[in-house]
């Protein structure tokens, strides 16, 4: 199983970026793909998550600004980030729960994500 993130860049505050998470090595029909971010010296933070049934979840910091989409034929999930703020600066990681082993009764950030990508840097300048 391999997850490869791309799309990180330097952008001005108020701008937009689209991050990609390309997955390989598992059947892309029963999964959850989560996006997390981390700043050096701080704990990793859950940002957004997409279930294979189309359900999405967003952290409070992402609601109204970030959206998710999937291109199943390419086994790719996208994180569309709009109205970016300097506090969005971080390394962004995607992670997969496959086959999906979480529960709707449990907060998505506690689901078992068993594969992780290498991360992509997002820097938002003020």
PDB file of C-alpha atoms in Angstrom:
ATOM      1  CA  UNK A   1       0.000   0.000   0.000  1.00  0.00           C
ATOM      2  CA  UNK A   2       1.290   3.426  -0.896  1.00  0.00           C
ATOM      3  CA  UNK A   3      -0.070   6.909  -0.410  1.00  0.00           C
ATOM      4  CA  UNK A   4       1.585   9.838  -2.148  1.00  0.00           C
ATOM      5  CA  UNK A   5       0.643  13.422  -1.366  1.00  0.00           C
ATOM      6  CA  UNK A   6       1.310  16.309  -3.695  1.00  0.00           C
ATOM      7  CA  UNK A   7       0.198  19.862  -4.261  1.00  0.00           C
ATOM      8  CA  UNK A   8       1.784  21.601  -1.315  1.00  0.00           C
ATOM      9  CA  UNK A   9       3.159  25.046  -2.072  1.00  0.00           C
ATOM     10  CA  UNK A  10       3.780  28.563  -0.823  1.00  0.00           C
ATOM     11  CA  UNK A  11       0.638  30.669  -1.144  1.00  0.00           C
ATOM     12  CA  UNK A  12      -0.529  34.034   0.119  1.00  0.00           C
ATOM     13  CA  UNK A  13      -3.219  34.334   2.741  1.00  0.00           C
ATOM     14  CA  UNK A  14      -6.645  34.181   1.143  1.00  0.00           C
ATOM     15  CA  UNK A  15      -5.413  31.932  -1.635  1.00  0.00           C
ATOM     16  CA  UNK A  16      -6.278  28.358  -2.507  1.00  0.00           C
ATOM     17  CA  UNK A  17      -4.503  25.061  -2.937  1.00  0.00           C
ATOM     18  CA  UNK A  18      -5.531  21.574  -3.955  1.00  0.00           C
ATOM     19  CA  UNK A  19      -3.712  18.708  -2.301  1.00  0.00           C
ATOM     20  CA  UNK A  20      -3.785  15.253  -3.860  1.00  0.00           C
ATOM     21  CA  UNK A  21      -3.504  11.863  -2.202  1.00  0.00           C
ATOM     22  CA  UNK A  22      -2.803   9.130  -4.744  1.00  0.00           C
ATOM     23  CA  UNK A  23      -3.421   5.655  -3.358  1.00  0.00           C
ATOM     24  CA  UNK A  24      -2.243   2.325  -4.630  1.00  0.00           C
ATOM     25  CA  UNK A  25      -2.139  -1.246  -3.394  1.00  0.00           C
ATOM     26  CA  UNK A  26      -5.693  -1.608  -2.121  1.00  0.00           C
ATOM     27  CA  UNK A  27      -9.177  -1.819  -3.486  1.00  0.00           C
ATOM     28  CA  UNK A  28     -10.594   1.662  -3.690  1.00  0.00           C
ATOM     29  CA  UNK A  29     -14.121   0.746  -2.713  1.00  0.00           C
ATOM     30  CA  UNK A  30     -14.230   0.627   1.072  1.00  0.00           C
ATOM     31  CA  UNK A  31     -11.993   3.161   2.717  1.00  0.00           C
ATOM     32  CA  UNK A  32     -11.635   6.340   4.663  1.00  0.00           C
ATOM     33  CA  UNK A  33      -8.991   8.833   3.617  1.00  0.00           C
ATOM     34  CA  UNK A  34      -8.089  11.319   6.282  1.00  0.00           C
ATOM     35  CA  UNK A  35      -6.040  14.461   5.994  1.00  0.00           C
ATOM     36  CA  UNK A  36      -3.920  15.488   8.941  1.00  0.00           C
ATOM     37  CA  UNK A  37      -1.418  18.268   9.469  1.00  0.00           C
ATOM     38  CA  UNK A  38       1.467  18.872  11.790  1.00  0.00           C
ATOM     39  CA  UNK A  39       3.628  21.804  12.740  1.00  0.00           C
ATOM     40  CA  UNK A  40       7.037  21.091  14.314  1.00  0.00           C
ATOM     41  CA  UNK A  41       6.714  20.959  18.068  1.00  0.00           C
ATOM     42  CA  UNK A  42       2.937  20.564  17.982  1.00  0.00           C
ATOM     43  CA  UNK A  43       0.628  17.572  17.984  1.00  0.00           C
ATOM     44  CA  UNK A  44      -0.728  16.232  14.742  1.00  0.00           C
ATOM     45  CA  UNK A  45      -4.169  17.641  13.962  1.00  0.00           C
ATOM     46  CA  UNK A  46      -6.963  16.000  12.018  1.00  0.00           C
ATOM     47  CA  UNK A  47      -8.244  18.244   9.239  1.00  0.00           C
ATOM     48  CA  UNK A  48     -10.765  16.449   7.046  1.00  0.00           C
ATOM     49  CA  UNK A  49     -11.835  12.938   6.086  1.00  0.00           C
ATOM     50  CA  UNK A  50     -13.655  11.326   3.193  1.00  0.00           C
ATOM     51  CA  UNK A  51     -15.415   7.981   3.377  1.00  0.00           C
ATOM     52  CA  UNK A  52     -15.846   5.858   0.280  1.00  0.00           C
ATOM     53  CA  UNK A  53     -19.621   6.339   0.604  1.00  0.00           C
ATOM     54  CA  UNK A  54     -19.130  10.073   0.126  1.00  0.00           C
ATOM     55  CA  UNK A  55     -19.522  11.126   3.741  1.00  0.00           C
ATOM     56  CA  UNK A  56     -17.169  13.927   4.733  1.00  0.00           C
ATOM     57  CA  UNK A  57     -15.935  15.148   8.062  1.00  0.00           C
ATOM     58  CA  UNK A  58     -14.135  18.382   8.854  1.00  0.00           C
ATOM     59  CA  UNK A  59     -12.391  19.831  11.840  1.00  0.00           C
ATOM     60  CA  UNK A  60     -13.812  23.128  13.062  1.00  0.00           C
ATOM     61  CA  UNK A  61     -10.817  24.935  11.589  1.00  0.00           C
ATOM     62  CA  UNK A  62     -11.589  23.514   8.143  1.00  0.00           C
ATOM     63  CA  UNK A  63     -15.370  23.858   7.999  1.00  0.00           C
ATOM     64  CA  UNK A  64     -16.544  26.277   5.360  1.00  0.00           C
ATOM     65  CA  UNK A  65     -13.091  26.556   3.791  1.00  0.00           C
ATOM     66  CA  UNK A  66     -11.957  23.031   2.899  1.00  0.00           C
ATOM     67  CA  UNK A  67     -13.764  20.464   0.784  1.00  0.00           C
ATOM     68  CA  UNK A  68     -12.997  16.934  -0.331  1.00  0.00           C
ATOM     69  CA  UNK A  69     -13.471  15.065  -3.567  1.00  0.00           C
ATOM     70  CA  UNK A  70     -12.373  11.760  -5.049  1.00  0.00           C
ATOM     71  CA  UNK A  71     -11.497  10.604  -8.536  1.00  0.00           C
ATOM     72  CA  UNK A  72     -12.027   6.910  -8.069  1.00  0.00           C
ATOM     73  CA  UNK A  73     -10.656   5.926 -11.468  1.00  0.00           C
ATOM     74  CA  UNK A  74      -7.325   7.418 -10.419  1.00  0.00           C
ATOM     75  CA  UNK A  75      -7.564   6.250  -6.796  1.00  0.00           C
ATOM     76  CA  UNK A  76      -7.015   9.835  -5.755  1.00  0.00           C
ATOM     77  CA  UNK A  77      -8.592  11.970  -3.059  1.00  0.00           C
ATOM     78  CA  UNK A  78      -8.298  15.738  -3.167  1.00  0.00           C
ATOM     79  CA  UNK A  79      -8.340  18.278  -0.367  1.00  0.00           C
ATOM     80  CA  UNK A  80      -9.462  21.626  -1.729  1.00  0.00           C
ATOM     81  CA  UNK A  81      -8.330  24.392   0.577  1.00  0.00           C
ATOM     82  CA  UNK A  82      -9.752  27.875   0.166  1.00  0.00           C
ATOM     83  CA  UNK A  83      -9.343  31.165   2.019  1.00  0.00           C
ATOM     84  CA  UNK A  84      -6.073  29.912   3.441  1.00  0.00           C
ATOM     85  CA  UNK A  85      -4.703  31.468   6.600  1.00  0.00           C
ATOM     86  CA  UNK A  86      -1.143  31.619   7.947  1.00  0.00           C
ATOM     87  CA  UNK A  87      -2.217  29.219  10.687  1.00  0.00           C
ATOM     88  CA  UNK A  88      -2.882  26.602   8.007  1.00  0.00           C
ATOM     89  CA  UNK A  89       0.873  26.366   7.479  1.00  0.00           C
ATOM     90  CA  UNK A  90       1.943  22.786   8.191  1.00  0.00           C
ATOM     91  CA  UNK A  91       3.007  19.508   6.664  1.00  0.00           C
ATOM     92  CA  UNK A  92      -0.133  17.818   5.420  1.00  0.00           C
ATOM     93  CA  UNK A  93      -0.424  14.037   5.453  1.00  0.00           C
ATOM     94  CA  UNK A  94      -3.060  11.747   4.058  1.00  0.00           C
ATOM     95  CA  UNK A  95      -3.829   8.442   5.696  1.00  0.00           C
ATOM     96  CA  UNK A  96      -6.030   5.520   4.745  1.00  0.00           C
ATOM     97  CA  UNK A  97      -8.225   3.178   6.721  1.00  0.00           C
ATOM     98  CA  UNK A  98      -8.627   0.176   4.401  1.00  0.00           C
ATOM     99  CA  UNK A  99     -10.723  -1.745   4.492  1.00  0.00           C
ATOM    100  CA  UNK A 100     -12.624   0.768   6.531  1.00  0.00           C
ATOM    101  CA  UNK A 101     -12.383  -0.252  10.176  1.00  0.00           C
ATOM    102  CA  UNK A 102     -13.896   2.749  11.886  1.00  0.00           C
ATOM    103  CA  UNK A 103     -17.386   3.427  13.160  1.00  0.00           C
ATOM    104  CA  UNK A 104     -19.805   6.282  12.774  1.00  0.00           C
ATOM    105  CA  UNK A 105     -20.116   6.118  16.550  1.00  0.00           C
ATOM    106  CA  UNK A 106     -16.470   7.123  16.942  1.00  0.00           C
ATOM    107  CA  UNK A 107     -14.909  10.499  16.060  1.00  0.00           C
ATOM    108  CA  UNK A 108     -13.146  10.072  12.733  1.00  0.00           C
ATOM    109  CA  UNK A 109      -9.812  11.197  14.123  1.00  0.00           C
ATOM    110  CA  UNK A 110      -9.846   8.078  16.304  1.00  0.00           C
ATOM    111  CA  UNK A 111     -10.399   5.692  13.416  1.00  0.00           C
ATOM    112  CA  UNK A 112      -7.560   3.238  12.683  1.00  0.00           C
ATOM    113  CA  UNK A 113      -5.608   4.719   9.785  1.00  0.00           C
ATOM    114  CA  UNK A 114      -3.186   1.991   8.792  1.00  0.00           C
ATOM    115  CA  UNK A 115      -1.295   3.612   5.924  1.00  0.00           C
ATOM    116  CA  UNK A 116       0.275   7.046   5.778  1.00  0.00           C
ATOM    117  CA  UNK A 117       1.889   9.184   3.119  1.00  0.00           C
ATOM    118  CA  UNK A 118       5.139  11.088   3.388  1.00  0.00           C
ATOM    119  CA  UNK A 119       3.555  14.538   3.634  1.00  0.00           C
ATOM    120  CA  UNK A 120       3.514  17.719   1.597  1.00  0.00           C
ATOM    121  CA  UNK A 121       4.423  21.184   2.867  1.00  0.00           C
ATOM    122  CA  UNK A 122       1.854  23.969   2.803  1.00  0.00           C
ATOM    123  CA  UNK A 123       3.067  27.447   3.662  1.00  0.00           C
ATOM    124  CA  UNK A 124       0.690  30.388   3.834  1.00  0.00           C
ATOM    125  CA  UNK A 125       2.292  33.808   3.977  1.00  0.00           C
ATOM    126  CA  UNK A 126       0.584  36.778   5.574  1.00  0.00           C
TER     127      UNK A 126
END
